[in-house]
Amino acid sequence: MTRETVTVYVDGKPVSVGAGESAAAAALHAGLSYTRTSPVTDEKRAPYCMMGVCFECLMVIDGVPSRQACMVKVAAGMRIERQIGARELG
Amino acid sequence: MSTVCDLLVIGAGPAGMAAASTAARLGVSTLLVDEQAALGGQIYRNVESHSNDADGVSAADWQRGAALVREFRASGARHRAGTQVWQLDPAQEGACKIYVTDGTQADVIRARRVLLATGAMERPVPIPGWTLPGVMTVGAAQILYKTGKHVPQAGTWIAGSGPLLWLFAAQALEAGGKIEGILDTAPRSNFAHALRHSMAALRGRAYLERGLALQARVRRAGVPVIKDVAAIEAKGEDRLTTLRFRVGGRWRDVLASTLLLHHGVVPNVHATRSLRAQHRWDGPQRCFVPVVDAWGMTSAEAYAVAGDGAGIVGAEASALRGRLAALESARRLGVIDEQRRDTEAAPIRGDLARHMPVRAFLDQLFAPRASLLAPADEVLVCRCESITAGRIRDAVRLGCAGPNQMKAFTRCGMGPCQARMCGLAAAEIIAHERGVGMEEVGVFNVRPPLKPLSLQELAALPE
Amino acid sequence: MNETAEAVVIGGGVVGSAIAYGLARRGVKPLVLDEGDDAIRSSRVNFGLVWLLGKGDGMPAYGFWTRRSADLWPEFARELKDFTGVETHYVKSGGVSYCLGEAEYGTRTEIITRMREQAENDPYEARMIDRGELIDLMPRVKFGPEVLGASYGPHDGHVSPLNLLHALHAGMKRHGAAYRPLTPALEVRPLAAGGFEIRTPKGIIATPKVVLAAGHGINPLERQLGFDVEVLAERGQILVTERMAPIGLLPANGVRQTAEGTFLIGTTNEEVGYDTSTTPRAGAAMVRRAIRVIPALAHARIVRTWAGLRTLTKDECPVYEESSQYPGAFLATCHSGVTLAAIHASDLADAICEGRLGANIEPFHSRRLKDQ
């Protein structure tokens, strides 16, 4: 398979990942131990299903909160950040 | 600006691709939409990048997937990737309005008929600690493998039951992954129950042989397989560090950094539920399935469903059911007559007959352990709203007869996953608590949007 | 299975439950009959306002009744919390109705003035506030440029309607009421010697007192008891977002932030019969307005939309009455079961308990609808 790679920034840290991968996969490869905290209990959570069902991978991507990181394909320069608790209205 | 087509196919897995190709070839104006960026669905995810995986445990799967993609590309059907469907309206005056979004702006597709091929998802089975980082599903790990060739590292355990568990274990080992052990939660009695269906299953010998080969491959690799595991718990502060399990009445603790869970797959009925189409409880598969006729037509006018979304049948049978549903859709659209439909359907039904008999055997063999479906009071069932099994039981004791009143009392099912994760598990708990069948308990009402939608996307909906 | 009960309340929604809770608290142990999980349940689809404004236009008694309920609410919420452990999240925050542009501000001013003048002792105490005062009230909210001001009601507030229903069910049970889901009343038969027999799929219940509080379910039963009140259905659609950090928003007609952090956006008024489906066109119109009020809402994500059916009488005011033909049979219906829950559990339950609807309740008799 193709191993074309792109560089994304996971919580500010540059990571090289396959071009066909998701933002959630990039976060896992970057070694992010959790990707969000629950807005209800503040517990740490991480991607669970990777196919758009569980919504545990909600992250801030390119400044937009609550995106399903497993459903977003990486792009060069993409900023992928943890979402902590309930998001701000902005 | 809205799009118009005769047949809208939702979902680009085997059923959706086969259906769209079949319909387009017959001359039906066909549009295939899918939320992913590439064709293939879950089973053939990223298939176009895997075309040179000629060897290995999944080579035949990739070839089948690639053939479906080629057929689709040549069929003349249109494809709109990265498209999320968020509302299905009932047919009105011969047309259905399907609301979609590309993540920026909502739009409407007008279709005379709709074929839902939204597939399956892994059965969520709440266990203590399943929300800890480090715990994910086998399907999730397989997606990481399919899209980036990432394989399990040291410290990985797999637990549960189902064909996918063995397939993934074999795939992962073949690709150089590391698995510390497999906890098989299928009760021993499953095998005896499955034997009742063994004569029929022999007609699907290929499935059985492949399954045995996968298990043998895993054992040859020296991975310990612990049978008849009765309970599993994931432990850790901020992430998984220890896996506890009970076998033969004794608890054991092992160090673990990753736990992959799998308890079979169930139809993704979110879309058909939202249409309020009729569903029935499938006892052997322990899930709700839409009621369909021999062509996949649902009780909702103009809507068909094919593939695992109409009951779990596997990828090959899914594609065949997609073709049958496409034929009948084409007939109802007036593009072909009954005779042509039946002529085209005959060989497909012949093929289907080879795939179906093995199902009852597999359903029994991998049936989830009953005790796992009745989690202890402190176990989180609703991950989004952090609602425990105990809270659900309290609501039942207050008189909640079903999930909808229970949801009102607890917020279970109100989070962004819209009860996809907790729906079946919560219904199982209510049924158990009330001592009635699942059919009587029912499930959560599904409301639009089928996936969360920003206010500005909705605001931009054409008037 | 045949049984007897001191009183039977037909309907386990927020109206029936509040009355049942009030009866049970006074030592009458009612039996509450309810439908199943798929009942058309207006209580489960409510916006959650405890609201005065607009209540009683043309019927001042309704204004005062509502004001009294709003006055009772803080103590009522405390009592429910202490007794059941269920937090209703009631806050007497004051409420607003936003005005976008001069025309809306003008119309709103007229309504407020008219409502004040109608009642002798203005129960609403509402007033118009300009944009500056609005910002003073909600310093963290960034309003859109079209927001010129709002009407402000100091006695308005909001509550979680679902937690309220939960608390009422837990409370009535703890006070000794019995709750029977999946047990709709199929027939209510007055007995010659007084009292009633209620037929359900599970058996017959004999009782000296029956309260018909079943929302739209009143229609098929009421004539058997000598009532004649048409309960109409009006559809209202609501959208709810994911949980967000609190922004200090006062509740308003079209938008409120719940205690959990979600934003509710509503609502429509549609006459479509018993159809609870939602329409994207109506949803889009509601969110466009919400974005004009608070532009940052544009980025919030909607997780669910639903539609509920209001239980309306012809003049949109409540009906409470005892059957003149069959004493001991009461009927209660209104479209503001959340706002009125506090007074239903106290004044109304007291009156039903005593078997006499007094002067404060008399104006709500349905004969007013026939005079129109």
PDB file of C-alpha atoms in Angstrom, chain C residues 281-370:
ATOM      1  CA  ARG C 281     -37.169  23.611   7.373  1.00  0.00           C
ATOM      2  CA  ALA C 282     -38.596  24.565  10.767  1.00  0.00           C
ATOM      3  CA  GLY C 283     -35.335  23.618  12.439  1.00  0.00           C
ATOM      4  CA  ALA C 284     -33.378  25.827  10.059  1.00  0.00           C
ATOM      5  CA  ALA C 285     -35.701  28.779  10.728  1.00  0.00           C
ATOM      6  CA  MET C 286     -35.314  28.366  14.502  1.00  0.00           C
ATOM      7  CA  VAL C 287     -31.532  28.148  14.400  1.00  0.00           C
ATOM      8  CA  ARG C 288     -31.261  31.142  12.070  1.00  0.00           C
ATOM      9  CA  ARG C 289     -33.043  33.207  14.674  1.00  0.00           C
ATOM     10  CA  ALA C 290     -30.960  31.771  17.515  1.00  0.00           C
ATOM     11  CA  ILE C 291     -27.783  32.683  15.622  1.00  0.00           C
ATOM     12  CA  ARG C 292     -29.062  36.236  15.137  1.00  0.00           C
ATOM     13  CA  VAL C 293     -29.479  36.464  18.915  1.00  0.00           C
ATOM     14  CA  ILE C 294     -26.164  34.788  19.844  1.00  0.00           C
ATOM     15  CA  PRO C 295     -23.918  34.474  16.774  1.00  0.00           C
ATOM     16  CA  ALA C 296     -21.426  32.117  18.470  1.00  0.00           C
ATOM     17  CA  LEU C 297     -24.164  29.460  18.609  1.00  0.00           C
ATOM     18  CA  ALA C 298     -23.468  28.897  14.907  1.00  0.00           C
ATOM     19  CA  HIS C 299     -20.625  26.545  15.861  1.00  0.00           C
ATOM     20  CA  ALA C 300     -22.525  24.522  18.450  1.00  0.00           C
ATOM     21  CA  ARG C 301     -23.578  21.054  17.379  1.00  0.00           C
ATOM     22  CA  ILE C 302     -27.146  19.833  17.441  1.00  0.00           C
ATOM     23  CA  VAL C 303     -27.364  16.304  18.804  1.00  0.00           C
ATOM     24  CA  ARG C 304     -31.099  15.763  18.747  1.00  0.00           C
ATOM     25  CA  THR C 305     -34.313  17.306  17.544  1.00  0.00           C
ATOM     26  CA  TRP C 306     -37.767  16.280  18.583  1.00  0.00           C
ATOM     27  CA  ALA C 307     -41.334  17.383  18.453  1.00  0.00           C
ATOM     28  CA  GLY C 308     -43.893  17.380  21.196  1.00  0.00           C
ATOM     29  CA  LEU C 309     -47.607  17.986  21.231  1.00  0.00           C
ATOM     30  CA  ARG C 310     -48.926  20.715  23.481  1.00  0.00           C
ATOM     31  CA  THR C 311     -52.161  19.937  25.227  1.00  0.00           C
ATOM     32  CA  LEU C 312     -54.243  22.991  24.526  1.00  0.00           C
ATOM     33  CA  THR C 313     -57.763  24.027  25.257  1.00  0.00           C
ATOM     34  CA  LYS C 314     -59.557  26.390  22.894  1.00  0.00           C
ATOM     35  CA  ASP C 315     -58.452  29.501  24.839  1.00  0.00           C
ATOM     36  CA  GLU C 316     -55.066  27.970  25.785  1.00  0.00           C
ATOM     37  CA  CYS C 317     -55.849  28.355  29.504  1.00  0.00           C
ATOM     38  CA  PRO C 318     -56.122  25.456  31.956  1.00  0.00           C
ATOM     39  CA  VAL C 319     -59.344  23.635  32.748  1.00  0.00           C
ATOM     40  CA  TYR C 320     -59.956  22.280  36.252  1.00  0.00           C
ATOM     41  CA  GLU C 321     -63.379  21.093  37.239  1.00  0.00           C
ATOM     42  CA  GLU C 322     -65.347  18.530  39.136  1.00  0.00           C
ATOM     43  CA  SER C 323     -68.067  16.695  37.276  1.00  0.00           C
ATOM     44  CA  SER C 324     -71.460  18.126  38.216  1.00  0.00           C
ATOM     45  CA  GLN C 325     -73.089  14.901  37.117  1.00  0.00           C
ATOM     46  CA  TYR C 326     -70.680  12.563  38.923  1.00  0.00           C
ATOM     47  CA  PRO C 327     -69.131  14.217  41.989  1.00  0.00           C
ATOM     48  CA  GLY C 328     -65.750  12.770  42.849  1.00  0.00           C
ATOM     49  CA  ALA C 329     -64.629  12.909  39.232  1.00  0.00           C
ATOM     50  CA  PHE C 330     -62.146  15.680  38.469  1.00  0.00           C
ATOM     51  CA  LEU C 331     -60.533  16.845  35.257  1.00  0.00           C
ATOM     52  CA  ALA C 332     -57.267  18.772  34.964  1.00  0.00           C
ATOM     53  CA  THR C 333     -55.580  19.866  31.777  1.00  0.00           C
ATOM     54  CA  CYS C 334     -53.237  22.669  30.788  1.00  0.00           C
ATOM     55  CA  HIS C 335     -50.332  23.272  28.466  1.00  0.00           C
ATOM     56  CA  SER C 336     -47.999  24.572  31.159  1.00  0.00           C
ATOM     57  CA  GLY C 337     -47.684  21.557  33.386  1.00  0.00           C
ATOM     58  CA  VAL C 338     -44.110  22.437  34.297  1.00  0.00           C
ATOM     59  CA  THR C 339     -44.796  26.043  35.326  1.00  0.00           C
ATOM     60  CA  LEU C 340     -47.913  24.942  37.193  1.00  0.00           C
ATOM     61  CA  ALA C 341     -46.439  21.814  38.802  1.00  0.00           C
ATOM     62  CA  ALA C 342     -45.882  23.612  42.102  1.00  0.00           C
ATOM     63  CA  ILE C 343     -49.466  24.827  42.399  1.00  0.00           C
ATOM     64  CA  HIS C 344     -50.874  21.533  41.090  1.00  0.00           C
ATOM     65  CA  ALA C 345     -49.062  19.712  43.871  1.00  0.00           C
ATOM     66  CA  SER C 346     -50.379  22.166  46.473  1.00  0.00           C
ATOM     67  CA  ASP C 347     -53.537  24.236  45.871  1.00  0.00           C
ATOM     68  CA  LEU C 348     -55.073  21.953  43.266  1.00  0.00           C
ATOM     69  CA  ALA C 349     -54.230  18.729  45.098  1.00  0.00           C
ATOM     70  CA  ASP C 350     -55.599  20.282  48.323  1.00  0.00           C
ATOM     71  CA  ALA C 351     -58.866  21.126  46.612  1.00  0.00           C
ATOM     72  CA  ILE C 352     -59.208  17.672  45.068  1.00  0.00           C
ATOM     73  CA  CYS C 353     -58.387  16.140  48.424  1.00  0.00           C
ATOM     74  CA  GLU C 354     -61.128  18.139  50.104  1.00  0.00           C
ATOM     75  CA  GLY C 355     -63.453  17.449  47.214  1.00  0.00           C
ATOM     76  CA  ARG C 356     -64.198  21.125  46.623  1.00  0.00           C
ATOM     77  CA  LEU C 357     -62.675  23.359  43.964  1.00  0.00           C
ATOM     78  CA  GLY C 358     -62.861  26.785  45.626  1.00  0.00           C
ATOM     79  CA  ALA C 359     -63.145  30.333  44.357  1.00  0.00           C
ATOM     80  CA  ASN C 360     -59.522  30.474  43.202  1.00  0.00           C
ATOM     81  CA  ILE C 361     -60.099  27.508  40.896  1.00  0.00           C
ATOM     82  CA  GLU C 362     -63.669  28.268  39.862  1.00  0.00           C
ATOM     83  CA  PRO C 363     -62.637  30.541  36.924  1.00  0.00           C
ATOM     84  CA  PHE C 364     -60.960  27.576  35.257  1.00  0.00           C
ATOM     85  CA  HIS C 365     -64.245  25.702  34.721  1.00  0.00           C
ATOM     86  CA  SER C 366     -64.759  24.810  31.080  1.00  0.00           C
ATOM     87  CA  ARG C 367     -68.108  26.602  30.925  1.00  0.00           C
ATOM     88  CA  ARG C 368     -66.122  29.712  29.953  1.00  0.00           C
ATOM     89  CA  LEU C 369     -65.249  28.020  26.667  1.00  0.00           C
ATOM     90  CA  LYS C 370     -68.917  27.575  25.839  1.00  0.00           C
TER      91      LYS C 370
END
